[in-house]
């Protein structure tokens, strides 16, 4: 049985567009749309190139797909009409459609991908299908939802507001805030008055968020989502291009610590209610590796699994996994994030010739690369199948000498712009 999982939507708030193909319970291919159309996050789109890559990988057509699975179980019939029309118009066929709750898809991607027979599952993001955080338990093939937190009480929204205050872009630059936090003093600001955890619940002060009318489209990434109350407390936003001052580093440190101050006791309470010593993580907040390290080192956690594509791109895999299980086909663990395209030497050589790039064939590329790194050269390393998810893991990576002074500036100037 072929199940095609997708993530995407027709509003700008839906991003990390991706597609994933499962065959008889095994994830065999997955790729984000942005890797193919070169549009970062591909917001407000449904996957097209990503779907075609999935089909091409197996040399099949949409008529060979048994199920297309997507998030959006709370969106009603309108999205079903849109998606069925999209598949018919672009691929000539619409298979059976299965819609999965956003956080159930996140949870499925982490739990079934882990291979654990039992685990606590924590999914955290800004929100999806009205839910911002979900605590679930995986046992065998079953996913049991234990607790859900509704928007606006959201760890993702909280972290995004702090990201914006420090002059970065929401739903994009949260990793910069995490990195900046290492340089600040978390004691300079007490953010517990903005978001706090007690009695097995966390609460975000809604007066710190701009009010949105029901049904209104989400703000663009350029718009601020916080209210004046937050700037009265933390000061005005750092404008893009302005110097990052110590106060911004301190705000970042306080934001990071407050995130940890909520999630760690939440997981401790969850463990005390379940007794389960394995933990699975997914959702955008699960990309916070500082938080993940703290969770991994808790004395009651024996093993941890973070979904490699824990952003909304992983929804495509989770929706397909969820659909596979409900159809009676258990899902095999994901042992590698290298799930995208690979290319033969002949294909690579043809591409290089087409764009008239000089090249040579090396007997030992690793040795040559090491020698170039000692000369402070910047290297593009390309091998095997492409990674699924936002992290470069060695197959599509930029390599540079970390002992070289100003290497970060050189990378930003010559590669990242």
PDB file of N, CA and C in Angstrom, residues 213-278:
ATOM      1  N   UNK A 213      -9.324  38.845  15.180  1.00  0.00           N
ATOM      2  CA  UNK A 213     -10.721  38.473  15.029  1.00  0.00           C
ATOM      3  C   UNK A 213     -10.827  37.023  14.552  1.00  0.00           C
ATOM      4  N   UNK A 214     -11.837  36.296  15.018  1.00  0.00           N
ATOM      5  CA  UNK A 214     -12.004  34.906  14.564  1.00  0.00           C
ATOM      6  C   UNK A 214     -12.120  34.837  13.047  1.00  0.00           C
ATOM      7  N   UNK A 215     -11.392  33.913  12.457  1.00  0.00           N
ATOM      8  CA  UNK A 215     -11.443  33.732  11.010  1.00  0.00           C
ATOM      9  C   UNK A 215     -10.547  34.657  10.221  1.00  0.00           C
ATOM     10  N   UNK A 216      -9.920  35.627  10.910  1.00  0.00           N
ATOM     11  CA  UNK A 216      -9.034  36.554  10.199  1.00  0.00           C
ATOM     12  C   UNK A 216      -7.754  35.840   9.796  1.00  0.00           C
ATOM     13  N   UNK A 217      -7.173  36.211   8.672  1.00  0.00           N
ATOM     14  CA  UNK A 217      -5.919  35.574   8.271  1.00  0.00           C
ATOM     15  C   UNK A 217      -4.811  35.903   9.262  1.00  0.00           C
ATOM     16  N   UNK A 218      -3.844  34.987   9.367  1.00  0.00           N
ATOM     17  CA  UNK A 218      -2.734  35.226  10.274  1.00  0.00           C
ATOM     18  C   UNK A 218      -1.901  36.406   9.807  1.00  0.00           C
ATOM     19  N   UNK A 219      -1.244  37.105  10.752  1.00  0.00           N
ATOM     20  CA  UNK A 219      -0.370  38.216  10.352  1.00  0.00           C
ATOM     21  C   UNK A 219       0.786  37.703   9.498  1.00  0.00           C
ATOM     22  N   UNK A 220       1.317  38.576   8.666  1.00  0.00           N
ATOM     23  CA  UNK A 220       2.499  38.220   7.896  1.00  0.00           C
ATOM     24  C   UNK A 220       3.702  38.138   8.841  1.00  0.00           C
ATOM     25  N   UNK A 221       4.801  37.598   8.342  1.00  0.00           N
ATOM     26  CA  UNK A 221       6.001  37.483   9.171  1.00  0.00           C
ATOM     27  C   UNK A 221       6.556  38.856   9.547  1.00  0.00           C
ATOM     28  N   UNK A 222       6.239  39.884   8.745  1.00  0.00           N
ATOM     29  CA  UNK A 222       6.757  41.211   9.024  1.00  0.00           C
ATOM     30  C   UNK A 222       5.983  41.925  10.138  1.00  0.00           C
ATOM     31  N   UNK A 223       4.764  41.463  10.418  1.00  0.00           N
ATOM     32  CA  UNK A 223       3.941  42.103  11.449  1.00  0.00           C
ATOM     33  C   UNK A 223       4.285  41.552  12.825  1.00  0.00           C
ATOM     34  N   UNK A 224       4.191  42.429  13.813  1.00  0.00           N
ATOM     35  CA  UNK A 224       4.434  42.001  15.184  1.00  0.00           C
ATOM     36  C   UNK A 224       3.172  41.345  15.753  1.00  0.00           C
ATOM     37  N   UNK A 225       3.347  40.289  16.521  1.00  0.00           N
ATOM     38  CA  UNK A 225       2.191  39.612  17.105  1.00  0.00           C
ATOM     39  C   UNK A 225       1.998  39.991  18.568  1.00  0.00           C
ATOM     40  N   UNK A 226       2.910  40.799  19.126  1.00  0.00           N
ATOM     41  CA  UNK A 226       2.789  41.187  20.526  1.00  0.00           C
ATOM     42  C   UNK A 226       2.090  42.542  20.647  1.00  0.00           C
ATOM     43  N   UNK A 227       1.575  42.822  21.833  1.00  0.00           N
ATOM     44  CA  UNK A 227       0.891  44.087  22.098  1.00  0.00           C
ATOM     45  C   UNK A 227       1.845  45.083  22.738  1.00  0.00           C
ATOM     46  N   UNK A 228       1.356  46.286  22.982  1.00  0.00           N
ATOM     47  CA  UNK A 228       2.167  47.330  23.603  1.00  0.00           C
ATOM     48  C   UNK A 228       2.576  46.953  25.021  1.00  0.00           C
ATOM     49  N   UNK A 229       1.793  46.108  25.656  1.00  0.00           N
ATOM     50  CA  UNK A 229       2.122  45.713  27.032  1.00  0.00           C
ATOM     51  C   UNK A 229       3.500  45.064  27.095  1.00  0.00           C
ATOM     52  N   UNK A 230       3.857  44.289  26.076  1.00  0.00           N
ATOM     53  CA  UNK A 230       5.155  43.625  26.086  1.00  0.00           C
ATOM     54  C   UNK A 230       6.288  44.637  25.909  1.00  0.00           C
ATOM     55  N   UNK A 231       6.090  45.625  25.042  1.00  0.00           N
ATOM     56  CA  UNK A 231       7.136  46.634  24.850  1.00  0.00           C
ATOM     57  C   UNK A 231       7.226  47.567  26.058  1.00  0.00           C
ATOM     58  N   UNK A 232       6.118  47.783  26.755  1.00  0.00           N
ATOM     59  CA  UNK A 232       6.189  48.567  27.989  1.00  0.00           C
ATOM     60  C   UNK A 232       7.075  47.866  29.014  1.00  0.00           C
ATOM     61  N   UNK A 233       7.084  46.551  28.971  1.00  0.00           N
ATOM     62  CA  UNK A 233       7.857  45.762  29.931  1.00  0.00           C
ATOM     63  C   UNK A 233       9.312  45.583  29.480  1.00  0.00           C
ATOM     64  N   UNK A 234       9.519  45.260  28.190  1.00  0.00           N
ATOM     65  CA  UNK A 234      10.854  44.918  27.706  1.00  0.00           C
ATOM     66  C   UNK A 234      11.521  46.032  26.901  1.00  0.00           C
ATOM     67  N   UNK A 235      10.781  47.089  26.601  1.00  0.00           N
ATOM     68  CA  UNK A 235      11.333  48.146  25.766  1.00  0.00           C
ATOM     69  C   UNK A 235      11.007  47.915  24.302  1.00  0.00           C
ATOM     70  N   UNK A 236      11.322  48.913  23.482  1.00  0.00           N
ATOM     71  CA  UNK A 236      10.962  48.821  22.064  1.00  0.00           C
ATOM     72  C   UNK A 236      11.764  47.725  21.374  1.00  0.00           C
ATOM     73  N   UNK A 237      11.231  47.304  20.266  1.00  0.00           N
ATOM     74  CA  UNK A 237      11.871  46.261  19.476  1.00  0.00           C
ATOM     75  C   UNK A 237      13.178  46.757  18.867  1.00  0.00           C
ATOM     76  N   UNK A 238      14.178  45.884  18.830  1.00  0.00           N
ATOM     77  CA  UNK A 238      15.389  46.187  18.066  1.00  0.00           C
ATOM     78  C   UNK A 238      15.037  46.144  16.590  1.00  0.00           C
ATOM     79  N   UNK A 239      15.300  47.229  15.879  1.00  0.00           N
ATOM     80  CA  UNK A 239      15.010  47.268  14.458  1.00  0.00           C
ATOM     81  C   UNK A 239      16.066  46.486  13.681  1.00  0.00           C
ATOM     82  N   UNK A 240      15.663  45.856  12.574  1.00  0.00           N
ATOM     83  CA  UNK A 240      16.643  45.127  11.767  1.00  0.00           C
ATOM     84  C   UNK A 240      17.796  46.040  11.355  1.00  0.00           C
ATOM     85  N   UNK A 241      19.009  45.550  11.534  1.00  0.00           N
ATOM     86  CA  UNK A 241      20.186  46.339  11.204  1.00  0.00           C
ATOM     87  C   UNK A 241      20.778  47.070  12.390  1.00  0.00           C
ATOM     88  N   UNK A 242      19.975  47.266  13.438  1.00  0.00           N
ATOM     89  CA  UNK A 242      20.506  47.909  14.632  1.00  0.00           C
ATOM     90  C   UNK A 242      21.425  46.948  15.389  1.00  0.00           C
ATOM     91  N   UNK A 243      22.323  47.504  16.158  1.00  0.00           N
ATOM     92  CA  UNK A 243      23.275  46.702  16.921  1.00  0.00           C
ATOM     93  C   UNK A 243      22.559  45.839  17.955  1.00  0.00           C
ATOM     94  N   UNK A 244      22.989  44.609  18.073  1.00  0.00           N
ATOM     95  CA  UNK A 244      22.490  43.750  19.143  1.00  0.00           C
ATOM     96  C   UNK A 244      23.205  44.157  20.430  1.00  0.00           C
ATOM     97  N   UNK A 245      22.437  44.690  21.370  1.00  0.00           N
ATOM     98  CA  UNK A 245      23.005  45.170  22.621  1.00  0.00           C
ATOM     99  C   UNK A 245      22.885  44.107  23.703  1.00  0.00           C
ATOM    100  N   UNK A 246      23.516  44.380  24.837  1.00  0.00           N
ATOM    101  CA  UNK A 246      23.488  43.418  25.931  1.00  0.00           C
ATOM    102  C   UNK A 246      22.069  43.151  26.402  1.00  0.00           C
ATOM    103  N   UNK A 247      21.206  44.181  26.367  1.00  0.00           N
ATOM    104  CA  UNK A 247      19.826  43.964  26.820  1.00  0.00           C
ATOM    105  C   UNK A 247      19.110  42.928  25.957  1.00  0.00           C
ATOM    106  N   UNK A 248      19.425  42.894  24.664  1.00  0.00           N
ATOM    107  CA  UNK A 248      18.791  41.908  23.786  1.00  0.00           C
ATOM    108  C   UNK A 248      19.295  40.502  24.116  1.00  0.00           C
ATOM    109  N   UNK A 249      20.576  40.411  24.454  1.00  0.00           N
ATOM    110  CA  UNK A 249      21.127  39.122  24.860  1.00  0.00           C
ATOM    111  C   UNK A 249      20.491  38.656  26.170  1.00  0.00           C
ATOM    112  N   UNK A 250      20.256  39.604  27.082  1.00  0.00           N
ATOM    113  CA  UNK A 250      19.630  39.259  28.362  1.00  0.00           C
ATOM    114  C   UNK A 250      18.173  38.839  28.170  1.00  0.00           C
ATOM    115  N   UNK A 251      17.463  39.524  27.272  1.00  0.00           N
ATOM    116  CA  UNK A 251      16.071  39.144  26.986  1.00  0.00           C
ATOM    117  C   UNK A 251      16.026  37.746  26.373  1.00  0.00           C
ATOM    118  N   UNK A 252      16.946  37.478  25.454  1.00  0.00           N
ATOM    119  CA  UNK A 252      17.004  36.145  24.838  1.00  0.00           C
ATOM    120  C   UNK A 252      17.277  35.077  25.885  1.00  0.00           C
ATOM    121  N   UNK A 253      18.207  35.354  26.789  1.00  0.00           N
ATOM    122  CA  UNK A 253      18.535  34.381  27.838  1.00  0.00           C
ATOM    123  C   UNK A 253      17.341  34.148  28.751  1.00  0.00           C
ATOM    124  N   UNK A 254      16.631  35.215  29.084  1.00  0.00           N
ATOM    125  CA  UNK A 254      15.453  35.079  29.940  1.00  0.00           C
ATOM    126  C   UNK A 254      14.349  34.300  29.238  1.00  0.00           C
ATOM    127  N   UNK A 255      14.186  34.546  27.928  1.00  0.00           N
ATOM    128  CA  UNK A 255      13.175  33.814  27.172  1.00  0.00           C
ATOM    129  C   UNK A 255      13.479  32.331  27.092  1.00  0.00           C
ATOM    130  N   UNK A 256      14.757  32.006  26.851  1.00  0.00           N
ATOM    131  CA  UNK A 256      15.155  30.603  26.785  1.00  0.00           C
ATOM    132  C   UNK A 256      14.935  29.922  28.132  1.00  0.00           C
ATOM    133  N   UNK A 257      15.340  30.588  29.212  1.00  0.00           N
ATOM    134  CA  UNK A 257      15.187  29.957  30.521  1.00  0.00           C
ATOM    135  C   UNK A 257      13.713  29.784  30.887  1.00  0.00           C
ATOM    136  N   UNK A 258      12.864  30.764  30.528  1.00  0.00           N
ATOM    137  CA  UNK A 258      11.456  30.623  30.876  1.00  0.00           C
ATOM    138  C   UNK A 258      10.805  29.493  30.104  1.00  0.00           C
ATOM    139  N   UNK A 259      11.227  29.295  28.855  1.00  0.00           N
ATOM    140  CA  UNK A 259      10.750  28.132  28.096  1.00  0.00           C
ATOM    141  C   UNK A 259      11.103  26.851  28.837  1.00  0.00           C
ATOM    142  N   UNK A 260      12.350  26.749  29.282  1.00  0.00           N
ATOM    143  CA  UNK A 260      12.792  25.558  30.005  1.00  0.00           C
ATOM    144  C   UNK A 260      12.081  25.428  31.348  1.00  0.00           C
ATOM    145  N   UNK A 261      11.800  26.566  31.991  1.00  0.00           N
ATOM    146  CA  UNK A 261      11.124  26.553  33.289  1.00  0.00           C
ATOM    147  C   UNK A 261       9.694  26.031  33.197  1.00  0.00           C
ATOM    148  N   UNK A 262       9.150  26.032  32.000  1.00  0.00           N
ATOM    149  CA  UNK A 262       7.790  25.512  31.803  1.00  0.00           C
ATOM    150  C   UNK A 262       7.828  24.058  31.345  1.00  0.00           C
ATOM    151  N   UNK A 263       8.657  23.765  30.347  1.00  0.00           N
ATOM    152  CA  UNK A 263       8.637  22.432  29.746  1.00  0.00           C
ATOM    153  C   UNK A 263       9.199  21.380  30.701  1.00  0.00           C
ATOM    154  N   UNK A 264      10.245  21.691  31.429  1.00  0.00           N
ATOM    155  CA  UNK A 264      10.856  20.688  32.303  1.00  0.00           C
ATOM    156  C   UNK A 264       9.902  20.238  33.406  1.00  0.00           C
ATOM    157  N   UNK A 265       9.269  21.138  34.167  1.00  0.00           N
ATOM    158  CA  UNK A 265       8.295  20.652  35.156  1.00  0.00           C
ATOM    159  C   UNK A 265       7.072  19.992  34.518  1.00  0.00           C
ATOM    160  N   UNK A 266       6.705  20.434  33.313  1.00  0.00           N
ATOM    161  CA  UNK A 266       5.584  19.784  32.622  1.00  0.00           C
ATOM    162  C   UNK A 266       5.902  18.327  32.340  1.00  0.00           C
ATOM    163  N   UNK A 267       7.129  18.067  31.858  1.00  0.00           N
ATOM    164  CA  UNK A 267       7.528  16.693  31.576  1.00  0.00           C
ATOM    165  C   UNK A 267       7.680  15.906  32.877  1.00  0.00           C
ATOM    166  N   UNK A 268       8.161  16.549  33.912  1.00  0.00           N
ATOM    167  CA  UNK A 268       8.288  15.857  35.200  1.00  0.00           C
ATOM    168  C   UNK A 268       6.916  15.422  35.712  1.00  0.00           C
ATOM    169  N   UNK A 269       5.938  16.313  35.619  1.00  0.00           N
ATOM    170  CA  UNK A 269       4.580  15.956  36.040  1.00  0.00           C
ATOM    171  C   UNK A 269       4.011  14.840  35.156  1.00  0.00           C
ATOM    172  N   UNK A 270       4.306  14.911  33.864  1.00  0.00           N
ATOM    173  CA  UNK A 270       3.823  13.892  32.932  1.00  0.00           C
ATOM    174  C   UNK A 270       4.429  12.529  33.283  1.00  0.00           C
ATOM    175  N   UNK A 271       5.716  12.531  33.574  1.00  0.00           N
ATOM    176  CA  UNK A 271       6.376  11.279  33.970  1.00  0.00           C
ATOM    177  C   UNK A 271       5.759  10.720  35.257  1.00  0.00           C
ATOM    178  N   UNK A 272       5.498  11.590  36.221  1.00  0.00           N
ATOM    179  CA  UNK A 272       4.947  11.114  37.498  1.00  0.00           C
ATOM    180  C   UNK A 272       3.555  10.513  37.318  1.00  0.00           C
ATOM    181  N   UNK A 273       2.846  10.935  36.279  1.00  0.00           N
ATOM    182  CA  UNK A 273       1.513  10.378  36.029  1.00  0.00           C
ATOM    183  C   UNK A 273       1.541   9.130  35.160  1.00  0.00           C
ATOM    184  N   UNK A 274       2.650   8.900  34.444  1.00  0.00           N
ATOM    185  CA  UNK A 274       2.715   7.767  33.522  1.00  0.00           C
ATOM    186  C   UNK A 274       3.763   6.722  33.922  1.00  0.00           C
ATOM    187  N   UNK A 275       4.853   7.164  34.539  1.00  0.00           N
ATOM    188  CA  UNK A 275       5.945   6.254  34.865  1.00  0.00           C
ATOM    189  C   UNK A 275       6.767   5.828  33.661  1.00  0.00           C
ATOM    190  N   UNK A 276       6.546   6.461  32.519  1.00  0.00           N
ATOM    191  CA  UNK A 276       7.252   6.099  31.292  1.00  0.00           C
ATOM    192  C   UNK A 276       8.549   6.893  31.206  1.00  0.00           C
ATOM    193  N   UNK A 277       9.647   6.203  30.870  1.00  0.00           N
ATOM    194  CA  UNK A 277      10.971   6.818  30.924  1.00  0.00           C
ATOM    195  C   UNK A 277      11.559   7.130  29.541  1.00  0.00           C
ATOM    196  N   UNK A 278      10.738   7.015  28.504  1.00  0.00           N
ATOM    197  CA  UNK A 278      11.187   7.397  27.166  1.00  0.00           C
ATOM    198  C   UNK A 278      10.332   8.561  26.670  1.00  0.00           C
TER     199      UNK A 278
END
